[in-house]
Short mmCIF file of C-alpha atoms in Angstrom, two decimals:
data_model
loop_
_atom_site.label_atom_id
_atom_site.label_comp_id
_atom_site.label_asym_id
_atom_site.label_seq_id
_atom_site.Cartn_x
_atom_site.Cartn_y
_atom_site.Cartn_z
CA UNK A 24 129.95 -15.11 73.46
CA UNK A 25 131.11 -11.24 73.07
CA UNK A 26 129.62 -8.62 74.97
CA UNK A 27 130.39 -5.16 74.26
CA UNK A 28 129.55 -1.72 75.72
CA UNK A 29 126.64 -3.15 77.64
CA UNK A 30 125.48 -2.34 81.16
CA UNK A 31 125.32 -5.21 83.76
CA UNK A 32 121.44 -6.58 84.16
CA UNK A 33 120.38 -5.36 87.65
CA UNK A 34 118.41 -8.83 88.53
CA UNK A 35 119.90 -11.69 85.87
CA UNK A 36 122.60 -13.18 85.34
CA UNK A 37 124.59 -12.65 82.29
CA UNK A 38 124.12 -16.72 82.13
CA UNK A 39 120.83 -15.98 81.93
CA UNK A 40 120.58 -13.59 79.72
CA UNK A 41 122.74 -16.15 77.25
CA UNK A 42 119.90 -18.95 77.16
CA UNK A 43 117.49 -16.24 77.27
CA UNK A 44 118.68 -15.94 73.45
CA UNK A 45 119.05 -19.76 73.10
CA UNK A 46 122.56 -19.74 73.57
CA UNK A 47 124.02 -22.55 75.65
CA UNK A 48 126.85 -24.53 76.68
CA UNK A 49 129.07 -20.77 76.55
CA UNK A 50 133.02 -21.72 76.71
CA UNK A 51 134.05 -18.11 75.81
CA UNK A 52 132.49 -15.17 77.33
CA UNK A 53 134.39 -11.37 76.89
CA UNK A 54 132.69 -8.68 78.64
CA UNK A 55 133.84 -5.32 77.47
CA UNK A 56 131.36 -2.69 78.99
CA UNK A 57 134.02 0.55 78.27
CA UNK A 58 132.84 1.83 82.05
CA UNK A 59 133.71 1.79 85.53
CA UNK A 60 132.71 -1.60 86.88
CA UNK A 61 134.29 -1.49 90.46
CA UNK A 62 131.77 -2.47 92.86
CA UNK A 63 129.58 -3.19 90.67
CA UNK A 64 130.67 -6.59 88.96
CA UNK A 65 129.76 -9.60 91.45
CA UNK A 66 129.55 -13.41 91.66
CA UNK A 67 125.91 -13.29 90.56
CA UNK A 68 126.41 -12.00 87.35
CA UNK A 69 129.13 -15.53 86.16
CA UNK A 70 126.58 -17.68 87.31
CA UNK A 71 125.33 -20.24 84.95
CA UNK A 72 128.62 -20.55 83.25
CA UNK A 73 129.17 -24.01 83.92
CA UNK A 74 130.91 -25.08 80.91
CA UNK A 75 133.03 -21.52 80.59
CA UNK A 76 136.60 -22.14 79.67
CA UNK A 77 137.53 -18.57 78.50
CA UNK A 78 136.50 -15.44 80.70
CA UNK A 79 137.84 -11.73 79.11
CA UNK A 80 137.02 -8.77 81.55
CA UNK A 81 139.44 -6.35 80.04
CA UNK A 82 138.76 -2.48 79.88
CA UNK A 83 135.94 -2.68 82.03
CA UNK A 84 137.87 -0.27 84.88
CA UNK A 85 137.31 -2.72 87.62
CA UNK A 86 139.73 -1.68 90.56
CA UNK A 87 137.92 -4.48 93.11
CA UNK A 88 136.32 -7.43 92.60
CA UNK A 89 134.97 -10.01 95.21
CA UNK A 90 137.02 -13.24 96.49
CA UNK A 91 133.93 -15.21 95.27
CA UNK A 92 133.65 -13.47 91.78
CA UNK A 93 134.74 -16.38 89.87
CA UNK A 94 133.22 -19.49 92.64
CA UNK A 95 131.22 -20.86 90.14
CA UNK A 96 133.65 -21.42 86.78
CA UNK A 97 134.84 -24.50 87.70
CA UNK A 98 136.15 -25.16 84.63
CA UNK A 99 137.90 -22.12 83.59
CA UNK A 100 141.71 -22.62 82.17
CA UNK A 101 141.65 -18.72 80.85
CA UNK A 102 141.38 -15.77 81.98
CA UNK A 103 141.91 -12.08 81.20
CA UNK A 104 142.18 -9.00 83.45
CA UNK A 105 144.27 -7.07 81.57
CA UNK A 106 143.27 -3.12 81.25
CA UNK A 107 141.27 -3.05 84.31
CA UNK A 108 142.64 -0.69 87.57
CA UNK A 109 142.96 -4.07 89.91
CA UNK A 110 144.69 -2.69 93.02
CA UNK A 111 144.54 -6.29 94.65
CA UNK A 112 143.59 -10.12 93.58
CA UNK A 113 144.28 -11.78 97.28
CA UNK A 114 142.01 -14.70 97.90
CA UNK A 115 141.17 -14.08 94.00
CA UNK A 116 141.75 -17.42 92.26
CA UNK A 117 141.43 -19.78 94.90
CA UNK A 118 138.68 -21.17 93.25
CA UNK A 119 139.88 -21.55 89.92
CA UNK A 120 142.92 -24.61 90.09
CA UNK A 121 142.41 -25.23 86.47
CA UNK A 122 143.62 -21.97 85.50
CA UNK A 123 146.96 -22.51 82.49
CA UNK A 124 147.06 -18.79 81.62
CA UNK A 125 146.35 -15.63 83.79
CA UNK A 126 146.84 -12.30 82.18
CA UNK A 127 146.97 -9.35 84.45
CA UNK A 128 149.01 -6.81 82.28
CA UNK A 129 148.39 -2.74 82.89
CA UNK A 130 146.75 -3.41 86.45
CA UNK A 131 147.53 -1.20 89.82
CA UNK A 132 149.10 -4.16 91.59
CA UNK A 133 152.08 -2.80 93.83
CA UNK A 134 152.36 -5.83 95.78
CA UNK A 135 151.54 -9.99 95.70
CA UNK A 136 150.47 -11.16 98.99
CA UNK A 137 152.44 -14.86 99.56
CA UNK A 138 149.63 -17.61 98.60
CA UNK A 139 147.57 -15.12 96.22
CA UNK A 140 149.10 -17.92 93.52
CA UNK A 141 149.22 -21.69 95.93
CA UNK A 142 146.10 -22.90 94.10
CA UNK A 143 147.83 -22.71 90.53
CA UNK A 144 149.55 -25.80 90.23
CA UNK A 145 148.54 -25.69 86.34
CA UNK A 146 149.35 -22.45 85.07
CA UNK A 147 151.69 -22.26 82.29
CA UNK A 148 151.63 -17.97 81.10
CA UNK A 149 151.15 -15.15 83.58
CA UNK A 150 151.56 -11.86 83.02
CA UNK A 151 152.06 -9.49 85.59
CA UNK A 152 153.38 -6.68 83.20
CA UNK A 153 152.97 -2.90 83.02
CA UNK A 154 151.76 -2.76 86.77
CA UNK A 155 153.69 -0.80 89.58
CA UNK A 156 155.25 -4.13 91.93
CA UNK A 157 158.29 -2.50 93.83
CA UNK A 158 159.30 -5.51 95.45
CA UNK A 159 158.31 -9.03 95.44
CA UNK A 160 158.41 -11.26 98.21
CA UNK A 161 160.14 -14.58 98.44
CA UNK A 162 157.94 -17.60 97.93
CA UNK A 163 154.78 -15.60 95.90
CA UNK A 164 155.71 -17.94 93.00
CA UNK A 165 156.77 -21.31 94.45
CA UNK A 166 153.68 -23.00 93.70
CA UNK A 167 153.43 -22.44 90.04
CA UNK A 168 155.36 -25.63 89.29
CA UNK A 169 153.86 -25.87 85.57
CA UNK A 170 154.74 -22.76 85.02
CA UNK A 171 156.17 -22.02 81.98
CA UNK A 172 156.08 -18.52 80.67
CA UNK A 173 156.68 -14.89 83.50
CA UNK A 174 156.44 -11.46 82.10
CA UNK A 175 157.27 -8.81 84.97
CA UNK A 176 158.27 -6.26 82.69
CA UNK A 177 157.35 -2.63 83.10
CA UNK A 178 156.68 -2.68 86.81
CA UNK A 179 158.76 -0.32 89.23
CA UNK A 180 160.80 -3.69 90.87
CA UNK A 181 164.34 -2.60 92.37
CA UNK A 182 165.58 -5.49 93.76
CA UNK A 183 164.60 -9.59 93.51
CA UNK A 184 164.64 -11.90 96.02
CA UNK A 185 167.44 -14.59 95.28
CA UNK A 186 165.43 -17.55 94.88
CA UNK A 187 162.04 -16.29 93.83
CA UNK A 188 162.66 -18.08 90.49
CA UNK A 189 163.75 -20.85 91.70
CA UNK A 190 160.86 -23.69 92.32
CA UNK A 191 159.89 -22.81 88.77
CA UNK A 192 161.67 -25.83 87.27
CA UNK A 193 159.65 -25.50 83.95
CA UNK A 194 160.14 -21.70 83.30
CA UNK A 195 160.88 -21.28 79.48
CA UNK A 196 160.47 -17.33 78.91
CA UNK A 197 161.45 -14.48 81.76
CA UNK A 198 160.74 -10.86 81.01
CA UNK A 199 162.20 -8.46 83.60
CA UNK A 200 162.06 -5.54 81.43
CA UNK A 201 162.03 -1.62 82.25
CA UNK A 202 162.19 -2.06 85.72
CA UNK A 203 164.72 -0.17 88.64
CA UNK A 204 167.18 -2.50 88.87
CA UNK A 205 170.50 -1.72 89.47
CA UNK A 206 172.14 -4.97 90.30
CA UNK A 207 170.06 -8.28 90.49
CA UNK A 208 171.09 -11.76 92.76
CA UNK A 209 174.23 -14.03 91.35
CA UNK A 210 172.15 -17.19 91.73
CA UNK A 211 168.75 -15.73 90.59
CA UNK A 212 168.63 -18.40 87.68
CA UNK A 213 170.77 -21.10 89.09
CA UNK A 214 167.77 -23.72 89.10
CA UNK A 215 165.87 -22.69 85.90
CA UNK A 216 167.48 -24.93 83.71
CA UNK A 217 164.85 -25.12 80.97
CA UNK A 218 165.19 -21.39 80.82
CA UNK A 219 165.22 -20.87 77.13
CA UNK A 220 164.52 -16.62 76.09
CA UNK A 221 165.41 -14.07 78.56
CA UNK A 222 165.03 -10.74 78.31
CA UNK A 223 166.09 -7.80 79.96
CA UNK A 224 166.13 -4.62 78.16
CA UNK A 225 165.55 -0.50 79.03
CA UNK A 226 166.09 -0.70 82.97
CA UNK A 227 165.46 2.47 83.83
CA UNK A 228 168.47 2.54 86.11
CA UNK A 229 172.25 1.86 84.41
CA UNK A 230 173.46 -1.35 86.11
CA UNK A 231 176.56 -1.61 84.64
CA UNK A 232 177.06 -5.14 84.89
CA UNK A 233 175.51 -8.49 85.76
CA UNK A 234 176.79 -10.88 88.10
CA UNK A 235 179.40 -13.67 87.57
CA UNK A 236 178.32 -16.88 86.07
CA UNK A 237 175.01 -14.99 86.24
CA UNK A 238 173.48 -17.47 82.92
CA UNK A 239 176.55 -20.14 83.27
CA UNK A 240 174.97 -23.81 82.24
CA UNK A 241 171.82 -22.95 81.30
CA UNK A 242 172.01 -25.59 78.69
CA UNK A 243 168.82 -24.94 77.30
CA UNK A 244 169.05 -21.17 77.14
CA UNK A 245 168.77 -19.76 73.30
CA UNK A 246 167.29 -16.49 73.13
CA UNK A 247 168.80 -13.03 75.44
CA UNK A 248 167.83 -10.02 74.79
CA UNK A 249 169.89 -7.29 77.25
CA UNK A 250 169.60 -3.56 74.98
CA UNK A 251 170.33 -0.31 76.95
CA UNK A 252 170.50 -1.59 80.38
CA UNK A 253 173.61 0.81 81.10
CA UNK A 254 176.05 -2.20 81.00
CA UNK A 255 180.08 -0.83 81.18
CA UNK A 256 181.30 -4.14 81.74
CA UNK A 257 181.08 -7.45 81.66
CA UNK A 258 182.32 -10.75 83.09
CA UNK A 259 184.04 -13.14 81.52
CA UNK A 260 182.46 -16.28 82.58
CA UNK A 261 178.62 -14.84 81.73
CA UNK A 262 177.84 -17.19 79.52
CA UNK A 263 179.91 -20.34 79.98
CA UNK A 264 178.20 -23.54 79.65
CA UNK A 265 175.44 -22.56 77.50
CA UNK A 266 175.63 -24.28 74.80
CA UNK A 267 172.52 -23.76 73.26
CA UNK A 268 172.54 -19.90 72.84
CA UNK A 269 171.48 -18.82 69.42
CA UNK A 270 171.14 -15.27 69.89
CA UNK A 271 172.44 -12.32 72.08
CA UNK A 272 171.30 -8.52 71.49
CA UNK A 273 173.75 -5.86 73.96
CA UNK A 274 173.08 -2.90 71.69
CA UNK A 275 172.95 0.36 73.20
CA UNK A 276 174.52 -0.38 76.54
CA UNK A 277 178.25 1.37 77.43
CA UNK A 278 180.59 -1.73 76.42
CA UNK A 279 183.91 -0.42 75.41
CA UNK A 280 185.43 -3.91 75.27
CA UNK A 281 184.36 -7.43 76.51
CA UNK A 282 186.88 -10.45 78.02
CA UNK A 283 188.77 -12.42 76.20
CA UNK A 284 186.88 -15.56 76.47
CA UNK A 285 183.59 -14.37 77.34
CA UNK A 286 182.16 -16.65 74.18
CA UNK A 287 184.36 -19.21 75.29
CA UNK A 288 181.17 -22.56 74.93
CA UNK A 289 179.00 -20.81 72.19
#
């Protein structure tokens, strides 16, 4: 069911509104409305969505929303926020445990408050890119074990806690991208070893290198992508032990020479 450039009703329910035209049984509702929503968009208007898997907000300008908003989607595995003006989503999804993908890109968020995530124990893709997070507490992602995809790129993040990564035993793909890094911690990937494409590309600080043994035996790693990051050198043992790395891309950084053995295990 698509939705465009509509007002909300004032008294219905967009459910409502649905079998009103004989349309029932809705898995897949996008509301577009093109105007300011904030305020304005409440639980009432999801009701009689039982059966929605698939909820698309995007550009509607929403910069609040209620805890409750989503109370009745029980079944909802998707959802899209992206292109709204959300300066919080605390309290936001603890009624939606069946979520698998979450898309938040081009939000306000400057901050996660720890447990905004603990009822997402079956997401697999979230995307928390183009927002303005400085710096991300320890823990806000611990209970995404299915997780399997992270995109934190374009945010305004200078430093990482250590292990913020690391109860995310499934992780696949990590995008830190065009963020103010200028050095990140040793052991930041140490436990995700199903890690398989990271990126890391147009930091908007030069951090001149990367920590020792900072990818060492990820086995499963394939894909890195680390362009313009302001990289002078390197160290030797940066990629030893992965064995399964396909493809590296350091174009653009400041790398004069690398070490000897640097490719020793690829």
């Amino acid at each position: 069911m698509f939705i465009y450039k509509c007002d909300l009703p004032t008294n219905n329910s967009l459910g409502e509104i649905t079998q009103t035209l004989g349309i029932t049984g809705v898995k897949k509702l996008v509301f577009q409305s093109n105007k300011n929503l904030s305020f304005a968009l409440v639980k009432h208007h999801l009701d009689d969505f039982e059966n929605l898997k698939s909820l698309s907000l995007t550009n509607n300008n929403v910069s609040y929303a209620d805890k409750d908003l989503l109370a009745g989607l029980v079944n909802l595995t998707d959802l899209n926020l992206r292109d709204n003006n959300l300066h919080q989503v605390t309290g936001f999804f603890n009624y939606t445990p069946g979520l698998q993908f979450l898309e938040l890109e081009d939000n306000a968020l400057q901050s996660i408050e720890p447990g905004t995530f603990d009822n997402l124990k079956n997401l697999t893709f979230l995307n928390l890119s183009v927002n303005h997070l400085t710096d991300p507490r320890s823990g806000i992602f611990d209970e995404l074990v299915a997780l399997r995809e992270l995109d934190l790129n374009t945010n305004d993040m200078v430093r990482l806690p250590e292990y913020i990564f690391a109860k995310l035993k499934n992780l696949d793909v990590l995008n830190l991208s065009e963020n103010n890094f200028t050095n990140l911690p040793r052991n930041l990937l140490q436990n995700n070893t199903k890690l398989r494409n990271f990126t890391l590309f147009d930091n908007k600080r030069n951090m001149t290198t990367l920590p020792d043994a900072f990818f060492a035996n990820l086995t499963k790693l394939e894909m890195l992508k680390l362009k313009r990051n302001g990289f002078v050198t390197l160290p030797e043992d940066l990629f030893w032990g992965c064995t399964s790395l396909i493809n590296i891309n350091l174009e653009q950084n400041y790398l004069r020479t690398l070490p000897r053995y640097i490719f020793r295990d690829l």
